[in-house]
Short mmCIF file of C-alpha atoms in Angstrom, two decimals:
data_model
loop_
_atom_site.label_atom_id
_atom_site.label_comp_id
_atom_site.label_asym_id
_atom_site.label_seq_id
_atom_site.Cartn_x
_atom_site.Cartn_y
_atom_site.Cartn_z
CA UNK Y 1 196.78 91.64 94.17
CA UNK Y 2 195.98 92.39 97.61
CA UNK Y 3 192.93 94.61 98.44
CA UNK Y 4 193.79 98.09 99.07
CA UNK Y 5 190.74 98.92 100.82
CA UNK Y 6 189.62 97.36 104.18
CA UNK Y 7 187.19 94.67 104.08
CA UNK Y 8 183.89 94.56 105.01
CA UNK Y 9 182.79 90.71 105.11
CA UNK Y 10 179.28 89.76 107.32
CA UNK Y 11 179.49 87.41 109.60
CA UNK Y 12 178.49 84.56 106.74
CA UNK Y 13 181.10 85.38 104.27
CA UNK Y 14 183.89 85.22 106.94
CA UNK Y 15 182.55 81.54 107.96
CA UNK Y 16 182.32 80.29 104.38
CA UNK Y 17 185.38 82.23 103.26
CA UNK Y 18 187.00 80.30 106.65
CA UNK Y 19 185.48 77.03 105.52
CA UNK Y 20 187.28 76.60 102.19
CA UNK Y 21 190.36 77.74 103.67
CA UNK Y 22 190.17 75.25 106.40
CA UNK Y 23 189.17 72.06 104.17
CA UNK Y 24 191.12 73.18 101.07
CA UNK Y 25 194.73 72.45 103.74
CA UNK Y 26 192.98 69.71 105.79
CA UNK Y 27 190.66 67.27 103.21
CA UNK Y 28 192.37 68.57 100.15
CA UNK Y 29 190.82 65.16 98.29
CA UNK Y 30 187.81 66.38 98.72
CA UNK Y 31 188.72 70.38 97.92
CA UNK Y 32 186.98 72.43 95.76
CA UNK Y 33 183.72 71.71 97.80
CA UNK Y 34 180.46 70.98 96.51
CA UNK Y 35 178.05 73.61 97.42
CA UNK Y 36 176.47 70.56 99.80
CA UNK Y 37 180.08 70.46 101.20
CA UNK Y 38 180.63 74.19 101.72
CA UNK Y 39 177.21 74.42 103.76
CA UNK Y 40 178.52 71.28 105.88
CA UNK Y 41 181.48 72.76 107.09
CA UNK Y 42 179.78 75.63 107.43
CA UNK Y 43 177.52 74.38 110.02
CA UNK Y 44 179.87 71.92 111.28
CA UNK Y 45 179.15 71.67 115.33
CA UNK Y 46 182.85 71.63 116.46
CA UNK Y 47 186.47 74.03 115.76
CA UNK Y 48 182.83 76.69 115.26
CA UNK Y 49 182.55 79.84 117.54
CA UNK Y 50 179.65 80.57 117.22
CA UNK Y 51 177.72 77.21 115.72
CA UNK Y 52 176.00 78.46 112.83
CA UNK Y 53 173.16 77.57 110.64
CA UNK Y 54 173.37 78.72 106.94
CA UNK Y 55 170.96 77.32 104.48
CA UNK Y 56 171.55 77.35 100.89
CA UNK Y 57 170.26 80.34 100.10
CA UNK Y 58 172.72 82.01 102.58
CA UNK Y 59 175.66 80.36 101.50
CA UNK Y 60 175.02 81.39 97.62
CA UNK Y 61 174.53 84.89 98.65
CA UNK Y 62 177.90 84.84 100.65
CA UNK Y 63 179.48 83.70 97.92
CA UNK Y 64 178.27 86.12 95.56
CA UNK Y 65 180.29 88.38 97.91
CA UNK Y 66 183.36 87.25 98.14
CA UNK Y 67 183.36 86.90 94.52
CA UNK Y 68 183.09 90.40 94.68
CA UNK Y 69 185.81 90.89 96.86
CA UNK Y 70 188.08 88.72 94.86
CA UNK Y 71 187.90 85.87 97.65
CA UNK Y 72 186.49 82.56 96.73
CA UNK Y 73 183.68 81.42 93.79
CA UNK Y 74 183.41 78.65 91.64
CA UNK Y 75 186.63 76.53 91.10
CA UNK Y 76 188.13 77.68 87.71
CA UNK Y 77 189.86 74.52 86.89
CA UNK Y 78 186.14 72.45 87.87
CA UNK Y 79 185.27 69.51 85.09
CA UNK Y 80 181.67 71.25 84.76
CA UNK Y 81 179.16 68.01 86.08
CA UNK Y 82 178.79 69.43 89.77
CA UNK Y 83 179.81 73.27 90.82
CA UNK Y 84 182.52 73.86 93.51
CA UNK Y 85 183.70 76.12 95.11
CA UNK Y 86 187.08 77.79 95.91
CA UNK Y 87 188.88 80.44 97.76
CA UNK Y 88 191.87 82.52 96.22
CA UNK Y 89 193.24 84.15 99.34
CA UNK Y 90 196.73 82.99 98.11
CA UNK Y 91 195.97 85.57 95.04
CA UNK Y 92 194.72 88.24 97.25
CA UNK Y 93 197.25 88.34 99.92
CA UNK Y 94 200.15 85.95 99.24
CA UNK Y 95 200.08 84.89 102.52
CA UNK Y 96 202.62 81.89 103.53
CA UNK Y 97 201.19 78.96 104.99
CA UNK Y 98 201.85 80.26 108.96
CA UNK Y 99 199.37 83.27 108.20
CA UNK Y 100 196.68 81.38 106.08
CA UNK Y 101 195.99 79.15 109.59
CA UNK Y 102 195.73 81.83 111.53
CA UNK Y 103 193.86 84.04 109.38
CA UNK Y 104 191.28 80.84 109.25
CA UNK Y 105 191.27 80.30 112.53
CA UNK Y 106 190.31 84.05 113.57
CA UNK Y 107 187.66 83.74 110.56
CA UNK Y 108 186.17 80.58 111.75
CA UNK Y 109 186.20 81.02 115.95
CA UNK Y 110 186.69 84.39 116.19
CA UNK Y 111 188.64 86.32 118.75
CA UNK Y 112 192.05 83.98 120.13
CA UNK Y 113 194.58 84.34 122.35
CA UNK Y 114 198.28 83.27 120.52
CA UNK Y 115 198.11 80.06 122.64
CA UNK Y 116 194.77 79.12 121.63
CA UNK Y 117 196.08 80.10 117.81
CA UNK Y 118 198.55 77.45 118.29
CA UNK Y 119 196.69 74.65 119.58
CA UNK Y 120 194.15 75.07 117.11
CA UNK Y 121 195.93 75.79 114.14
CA UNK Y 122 198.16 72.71 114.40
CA UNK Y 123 196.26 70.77 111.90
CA UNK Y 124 196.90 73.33 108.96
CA UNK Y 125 200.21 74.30 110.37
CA UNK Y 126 202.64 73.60 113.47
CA UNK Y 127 203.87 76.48 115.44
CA UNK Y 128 207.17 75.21 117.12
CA UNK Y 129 206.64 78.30 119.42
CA UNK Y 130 204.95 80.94 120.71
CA UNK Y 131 206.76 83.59 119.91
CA UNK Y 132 206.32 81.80 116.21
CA UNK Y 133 202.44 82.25 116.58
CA UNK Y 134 203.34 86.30 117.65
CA UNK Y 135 205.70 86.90 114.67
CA UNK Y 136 203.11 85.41 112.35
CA UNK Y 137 200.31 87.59 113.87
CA UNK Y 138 202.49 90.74 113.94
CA UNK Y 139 203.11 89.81 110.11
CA UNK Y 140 199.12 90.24 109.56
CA UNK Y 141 198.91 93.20 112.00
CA UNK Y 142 201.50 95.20 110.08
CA UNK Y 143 199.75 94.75 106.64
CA UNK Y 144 198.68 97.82 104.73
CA UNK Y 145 195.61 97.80 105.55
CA UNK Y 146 196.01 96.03 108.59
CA UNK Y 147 194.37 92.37 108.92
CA UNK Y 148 194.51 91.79 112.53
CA UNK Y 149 194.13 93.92 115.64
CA UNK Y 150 194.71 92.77 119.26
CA UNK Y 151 192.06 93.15 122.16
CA UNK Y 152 192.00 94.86 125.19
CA UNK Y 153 192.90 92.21 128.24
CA UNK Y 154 190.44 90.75 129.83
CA UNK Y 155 190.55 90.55 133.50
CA UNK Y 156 192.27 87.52 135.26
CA UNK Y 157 193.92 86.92 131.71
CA UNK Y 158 197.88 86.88 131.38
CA UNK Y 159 197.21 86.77 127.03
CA UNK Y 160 195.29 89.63 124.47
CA UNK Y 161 193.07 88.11 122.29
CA UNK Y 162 193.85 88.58 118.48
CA UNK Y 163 190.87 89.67 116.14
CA UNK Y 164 190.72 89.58 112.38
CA UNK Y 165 189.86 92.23 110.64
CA UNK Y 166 188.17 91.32 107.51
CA UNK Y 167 184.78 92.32 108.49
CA UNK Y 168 186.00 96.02 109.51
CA UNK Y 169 187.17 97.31 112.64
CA UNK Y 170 186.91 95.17 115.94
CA UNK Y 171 183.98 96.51 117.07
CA UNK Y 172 182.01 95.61 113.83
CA UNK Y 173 183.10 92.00 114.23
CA UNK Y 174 182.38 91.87 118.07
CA UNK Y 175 178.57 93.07 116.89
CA UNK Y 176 178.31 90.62 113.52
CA UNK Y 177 179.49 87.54 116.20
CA UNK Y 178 176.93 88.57 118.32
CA UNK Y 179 174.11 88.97 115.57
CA UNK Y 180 175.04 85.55 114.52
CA UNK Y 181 175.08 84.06 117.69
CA UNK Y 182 172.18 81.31 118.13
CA UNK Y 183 168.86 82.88 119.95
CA UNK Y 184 169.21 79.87 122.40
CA UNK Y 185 173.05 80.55 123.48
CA UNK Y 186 173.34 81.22 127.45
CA UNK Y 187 174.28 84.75 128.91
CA UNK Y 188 177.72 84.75 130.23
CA UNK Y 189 178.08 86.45 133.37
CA UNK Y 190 180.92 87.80 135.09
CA UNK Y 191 181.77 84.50 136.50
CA UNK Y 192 181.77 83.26 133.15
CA UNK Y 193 184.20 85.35 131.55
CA UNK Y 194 186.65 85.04 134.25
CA UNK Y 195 186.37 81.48 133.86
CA UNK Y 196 187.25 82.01 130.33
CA UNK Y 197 190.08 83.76 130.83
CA UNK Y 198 191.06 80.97 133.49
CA UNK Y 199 190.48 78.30 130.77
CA UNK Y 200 192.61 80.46 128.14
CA UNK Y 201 195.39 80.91 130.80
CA UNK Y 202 195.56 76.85 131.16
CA UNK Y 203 195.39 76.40 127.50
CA UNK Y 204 198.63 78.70 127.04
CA UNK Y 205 200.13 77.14 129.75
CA UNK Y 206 199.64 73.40 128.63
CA UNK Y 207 200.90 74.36 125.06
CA UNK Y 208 204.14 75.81 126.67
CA UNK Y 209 204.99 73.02 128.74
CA UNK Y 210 204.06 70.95 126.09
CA UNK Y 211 206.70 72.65 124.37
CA UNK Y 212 208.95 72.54 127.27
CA UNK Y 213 208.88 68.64 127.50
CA UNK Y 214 209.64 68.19 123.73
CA UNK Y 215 212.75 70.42 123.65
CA UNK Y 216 213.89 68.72 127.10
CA UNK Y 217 213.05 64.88 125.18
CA UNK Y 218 215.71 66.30 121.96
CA UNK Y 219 218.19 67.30 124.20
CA UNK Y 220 218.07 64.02 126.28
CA UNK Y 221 217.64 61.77 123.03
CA UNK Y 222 221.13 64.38 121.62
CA UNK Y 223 222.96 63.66 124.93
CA UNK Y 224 222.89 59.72 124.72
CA UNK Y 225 222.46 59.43 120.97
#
């Protein structure tokens, strides 16, 4: 049964909660995870915004969470030698499969635009479109209560960045990113961000013509079929 009050995850129960979700649709051989596992992918050093490092300690005590929250704890149907660990978002929220990427992918790299939703989503799901990647999102925006907001633009940007909101209002998961953030990560200027923006811009583009180019290929392989 889906929550009826907002959620309030830290920063370290959205990036385990994200982890399970992520391997249990990508390695499901190797889903439910092994606490060892779980504080891998965790910590892994790529598809991670920010890069993380949880110890055990951490990980338990996020769990212990988002068993609270009626989100993930030990596997129920585990055969008792080793503990794993699970997620039930699919009890929680029912979401269909087009959702559950992008609600991982907003857990586990924060912030996105739709076209970087639909490149990186691809390996838990395949957006034919855009506009597929918008109707999912609007899906989760128009939740009672909602699950995800979008951002103000960012200069130089033609795309809003979608935010989850699991860990509370936008603001509260702009501050837990930057809490988590590693003491050693650079400043970003202003010149930074815009090249951001310019890199998100390309990335949309890329994925449409991408598109594009497929659709044009089906027509051409229909015409002389």
């Amino acid at each position: 049964m889906p929550p009826t009050q907002p959620l309030r995850l830290t920063a370290n129960e959205a990036r385990v909660l994200g982890s399970l979700i992520e391997k249990e649709i990508t390695t499901p051989e190797y889903y439910p995870l092994s606490l060892n596992a779980l504080i891998n992918a965790c910590n892994q050093r790529s598809n991670r915004e920010p890069v993380m490092d949880l110890d055990e300690e951490t990980v338990r005590q996020a769990l212990h969470g988002l068993e609270d929250d009626g989100l993930a704890g030990r596997a129920r149907s585990a055969d008792g030698r080793v503990t794993k660990y699970e997620h039930w978002l699919g009890e929680a929220f029912n979401f269909s499969r087009a959702e559950t990427a992008l609600i991982c992918v907003l857990l586990l790299r924060g912030p996105q635009t739709p076209g970087e939703l639909r490149g990186r989503t691809e390996r838990m799901h395949r957006f034919e479109e855009i506009s597929d990647v918008l109707a999912g999102l609007q899906k989760l925006t128009e939740r009672e209560p909602p699950l995800v907001a979008v951002l103000p633009r960012q200069p130089g940007t033609k795309e809003s960045r979608h935010a989850h909101l699991l860990s509370g209002p936008v603001e509260s998961v702009a501050a837990a990113q930057t809490s988590a953030a590693p003491a050693y990560a650079p400043a970003f200027t202003g010149d930074a961000t815009d090249q951001d923006g310019r890199i998100a811009q390309l990335e949309t583009t890329v994925a449409q013509l991408k598109s594009d180019l497929e659709n044009l290929k089906k027509r051409f392989d229909d015409l002389y079929a």
